Amino acid sequence: MSSTAELGDVLSALARLRTGVDELYTRYGDVAVVRRIENDLQRLEIDVSELSTAAPGPPRQRSGGAAASVRLGGATAPREVGEHDIIEVPDTPYDPSWWQGVDDEGVGGQSSRED
């Protein structure tokens, strides 16, 4: 598929999204969540507009997941996280010394207090 055809597909999808967002305004009015969706759509339209003037780079395979770190015998090694990988988060409490001298963001500045 040529880049012109790909951009045409994206522009067509954005036009359908624009129609949907207009319908959301009609149904829900000018509420914050609809304005955020509108803003997201405007950003997509701007990005596609900029992309349409850019020269395509060499073809690359898109990676399927986000980068993550894996513990390997005390060392941390980066690796690709796939869609179906399970990342286990332990239930054990964190070491309290990590938080010595740190302000609690939810409470405000408490730096004069000793823990």
PDB file of C-alpha atoms in Angstrom:
ATOM      1  CA  MET A   1       0.000   0.000   0.000  1.00  0.00           C
ATOM      2  CA  SER A   2       1.376   3.420  -0.902  1.00  0.00           C
ATOM      3  CA  SER A   3       1.728   6.141   1.684  1.00  0.00           C
ATOM      4  CA  THR A   4      -0.968   8.120  -0.160  1.00  0.00           C
ATOM      5  CA  ALA A   5      -3.430   5.247   0.251  1.00  0.00           C
ATOM      6  CA  GLU A   6      -2.458   4.829   3.925  1.00  0.00           C
ATOM      7  CA  LEU A   7      -2.967   8.534   4.601  1.00  0.00           C
ATOM      8  CA  GLY A   8      -6.274   8.362   2.750  1.00  0.00           C
ATOM      9  CA  ASP A   9      -7.394   5.545   5.048  1.00  0.00           C
ATOM     10  CA  VAL A  10      -6.389   7.543   8.125  1.00  0.00           C
ATOM     11  CA  LEU A  11      -8.099  10.701   6.833  1.00  0.00           C
ATOM     12  CA  SER A  12     -11.252   8.690   6.158  1.00  0.00           C
ATOM     13  CA  ALA A  13     -11.185   7.279   9.683  1.00  0.00           C
ATOM     14  CA  LEU A  14     -10.669  10.779  11.112  1.00  0.00           C
ATOM     15  CA  ALA A  15     -13.660  12.040   9.101  1.00  0.00           C
ATOM     16  CA  ARG A  16     -15.801   9.272  10.624  1.00  0.00           C
ATOM     17  CA  LEU A  17     -14.472  10.187  14.077  1.00  0.00           C
ATOM     18  CA  ARG A  18     -15.302  13.856  13.418  1.00  0.00           C
ATOM     19  CA  THR A  19     -18.899  12.857  12.629  1.00  0.00           C
ATOM     20  CA  GLY A  20     -19.040  10.802  15.824  1.00  0.00           C
ATOM     21  CA  VAL A  21     -17.662  13.636  17.958  1.00  0.00           C
ATOM     22  CA  ASP A  22     -20.204  16.045  16.443  1.00  0.00           C
ATOM     23  CA  GLU A  23     -22.931  13.563  17.413  1.00  0.00           C
ATOM     24  CA  LEU A  24     -21.517  13.402  20.961  1.00  0.00           C
ATOM     25  CA  TYR A  25     -21.766  17.202  21.192  1.00  0.00           C
ATOM     26  CA  THR A  26     -25.387  16.973  20.036  1.00  0.00           C
ATOM     27  CA  ARG A  27     -26.241  14.293  22.582  1.00  0.00           C
ATOM     28  CA  TYR A  28     -24.187  15.348  25.641  1.00  0.00           C
ATOM     29  CA  GLY A  29     -23.563  19.026  25.014  1.00  0.00           C
ATOM     30  CA  ASP A  30     -20.383  20.943  25.786  1.00  0.00           C
ATOM     31  CA  VAL A  31     -19.152  18.814  28.716  1.00  0.00           C
ATOM     32  CA  ALA A  32     -15.545  18.202  29.753  1.00  0.00           C
ATOM     33  CA  VAL A  33     -15.322  14.617  28.518  1.00  0.00           C
ATOM     34  CA  VAL A  34     -16.586  15.552  25.036  1.00  0.00           C
ATOM     35  CA  ARG A  35     -14.186  18.502  24.916  1.00  0.00           C
ATOM     36  CA  ARG A  36     -11.289  16.136  25.762  1.00  0.00           C
ATOM     37  CA  ILE A  37     -12.331  13.790  22.958  1.00  0.00           C
ATOM     38  CA  GLU A  38     -12.580  16.788  20.622  1.00  0.00           C
ATOM     39  CA  ASN A  39      -9.094  17.887  21.680  1.00  0.00           C
ATOM     40  CA  ASP A  40      -7.695  14.395  21.050  1.00  0.00           C
ATOM     41  CA  LEU A  41      -9.267  14.368  17.594  1.00  0.00           C
ATOM     42  CA  GLN A  42      -7.839  17.808  16.789  1.00  0.00           C
ATOM     43  CA  ARG A  43      -4.369  16.580  17.804  1.00  0.00           C
ATOM     44  CA  LEU A  44      -4.742  13.551  15.523  1.00  0.00           C
ATOM     45  CA  GLU A  45      -5.822  15.807  12.656  1.00  0.00           C
ATOM     46  CA  ILE A  46      -2.802  18.070  13.213  1.00  0.00           C
ATOM     47  CA  ASP A  47      -0.420  15.101  13.375  1.00  0.00           C
ATOM     48  CA  VAL A  48      -1.807  13.550  10.192  1.00  0.00           C
ATOM     49  CA  SER A  49      -1.577  16.918   8.469  1.00  0.00           C
ATOM     50  CA  GLU A  50       2.095  17.176   9.449  1.00  0.00           C
ATOM     51  CA  LEU A  51       2.686  13.581   8.411  1.00  0.00           C
ATOM     52  CA  SER A  52       1.225  14.212   4.975  1.00  0.00           C
ATOM     53  CA  THR A  53       4.029  16.717   4.271  1.00  0.00           C
ATOM     54  CA  ALA A  54       6.826  14.503   5.656  1.00  0.00           C
ATOM     55  CA  ALA A  55       8.862  12.132   3.517  1.00  0.00           C
ATOM     56  CA  PRO A  56       8.279   8.484   4.473  1.00  0.00           C
ATOM     57  CA  GLY A  57      11.209   6.762   6.167  1.00  0.00           C
ATOM     58  CA  PRO A  58      12.424   3.255   5.452  1.00  0.00           C
ATOM     59  CA  PRO A  59       9.874   0.495   6.196  1.00  0.00           C
ATOM     60  CA  ARG A  60      10.142  -0.958   9.708  1.00  0.00           C
ATOM     61  CA  GLN A  61       8.300  -3.614  11.628  1.00  0.00           C
ATOM     62  CA  ARG A  62       6.250  -2.050  14.406  1.00  0.00           C
ATOM     63  CA  SER A  63       6.955  -3.561  17.800  1.00  0.00           C
ATOM     64  CA  GLY A  64       3.935  -5.045  19.516  1.00  0.00           C
ATOM     65  CA  GLY A  65       4.565  -4.014  23.085  1.00  0.00           C
ATOM     66  CA  ALA A  66       6.111  -1.587  25.477  1.00  0.00           C
ATOM     67  CA  ALA A  67       9.596  -1.810  26.843  1.00  0.00           C
ATOM     68  CA  ALA A  68      10.012  -3.246  30.301  1.00  0.00           C
ATOM     69  CA  SER A  69      12.726  -4.443  32.617  1.00  0.00           C
ATOM     70  CA  VAL A  70      13.151  -8.003  33.802  1.00  0.00           C
ATOM     71  CA  ARG A  71      15.087  -8.979  36.942  1.00  0.00           C
ATOM     72  CA  LEU A  72      17.803 -11.491  36.117  1.00  0.00           C
ATOM     73  CA  GLY A  73      19.841 -12.597  39.130  1.00  0.00           C
ATOM     74  CA  GLY A  74      20.054  -9.160  40.706  1.00  0.00           C
ATOM     75  CA  ALA A  75      20.631  -7.334  37.394  1.00  0.00           C
ATOM     76  CA  THR A  76      17.897  -5.639  35.406  1.00  0.00           C
ATOM     77  CA  ALA A  77      17.777  -6.408  31.698  1.00  0.00           C
ATOM     78  CA  PRO A  78      15.485  -4.530  29.287  1.00  0.00           C
ATOM     79  CA  ARG A  79      13.192  -6.599  27.141  1.00  0.00           C
ATOM     80  CA  GLU A  80      10.076  -6.210  25.033  1.00  0.00           C
ATOM     81  CA  VAL A  81       6.745  -6.806  26.810  1.00  0.00           C
ATOM     82  CA  GLY A  82       4.186  -8.489  24.614  1.00  0.00           C
ATOM     83  CA  GLU A  83       0.441  -8.100  24.683  1.00  0.00           C
ATOM     84  CA  HIS A  84      -0.089 -11.274  26.732  1.00  0.00           C
ATOM     85  CA  ASP A  85       2.845 -11.009  29.156  1.00  0.00           C
ATOM     86  CA  ILE A  86       1.970 -10.935  32.826  1.00  0.00           C
ATOM     87  CA  ILE A  87       3.979  -8.572  34.987  1.00  0.00           C
ATOM     88  CA  GLU A  88       3.815  -9.663  38.604  1.00  0.00           C
ATOM     89  CA  VAL A  89       3.828  -6.982  41.287  1.00  0.00           C
ATOM     90  CA  PRO A  90       4.685  -8.356  44.744  1.00  0.00           C
ATOM     91  CA  ASP A  91       2.371  -7.768  47.716  1.00  0.00           C
ATOM     92  CA  THR A  92       5.257  -7.399  50.136  1.00  0.00           C
ATOM     93  CA  PRO A  93       5.666  -3.957  51.713  1.00  0.00           C
ATOM     94  CA  TYR A  94       8.363  -1.634  50.447  1.00  0.00           C
ATOM     95  CA  ASP A  95      11.394  -0.969  52.614  1.00  0.00           C
ATOM     96  CA  PRO A  96      10.409   2.016  54.832  1.00  0.00           C
ATOM     97  CA  SER A  97      13.934   3.452  54.543  1.00  0.00           C
ATOM     98  CA  TRP A  98      13.104   4.359  50.933  1.00  0.00           C
ATOM     99  CA  TRP A  99      10.752   7.032  52.230  1.00  0.00           C
ATOM    100  CA  GLN A 100      12.979   8.564  54.939  1.00  0.00           C
ATOM    101  CA  GLY A 101      13.049  12.343  54.550  1.00  0.00           C
ATOM    102  CA  VAL A 102      10.504  12.372  51.722  1.00  0.00           C
ATOM    103  CA  ASP A 103       7.407  14.569  51.842  1.00  0.00           C
ATOM    104  CA  ASP A 104       4.029  12.918  51.367  1.00  0.00           C
ATOM    105  CA  GLU A 105       2.446  14.579  48.330  1.00  0.00           C
ATOM    106  CA  GLY A 106      -1.057  13.941  49.623  1.00  0.00           C
ATOM    107  CA  VAL A 107      -0.416  15.638  52.974  1.00  0.00           C
ATOM    108  CA  GLY A 108       1.827  18.478  51.940  1.00  0.00           C
ATOM    109  CA  GLY A 109       5.213  19.528  53.228  1.00  0.00           C
ATOM    110  CA  GLN A 110       6.032  17.665  56.419  1.00  0.00           C
ATOM    111  CA  SER A 111       9.820  17.750  56.197  1.00  0.00           C
ATOM    112  CA  SER A 112      10.283  18.966  59.790  1.00  0.00           C
ATOM    113  CA  ARG A 113       8.616  15.810  61.118  1.00  0.00           C
ATOM    114  CA  GLU A 114      10.772  12.820  62.068  1.00  0.00           C
ATOM    115  CA  ASP A 115       9.471   9.409  60.952  1.00  0.00           C
TER     116      ASP A 115
END
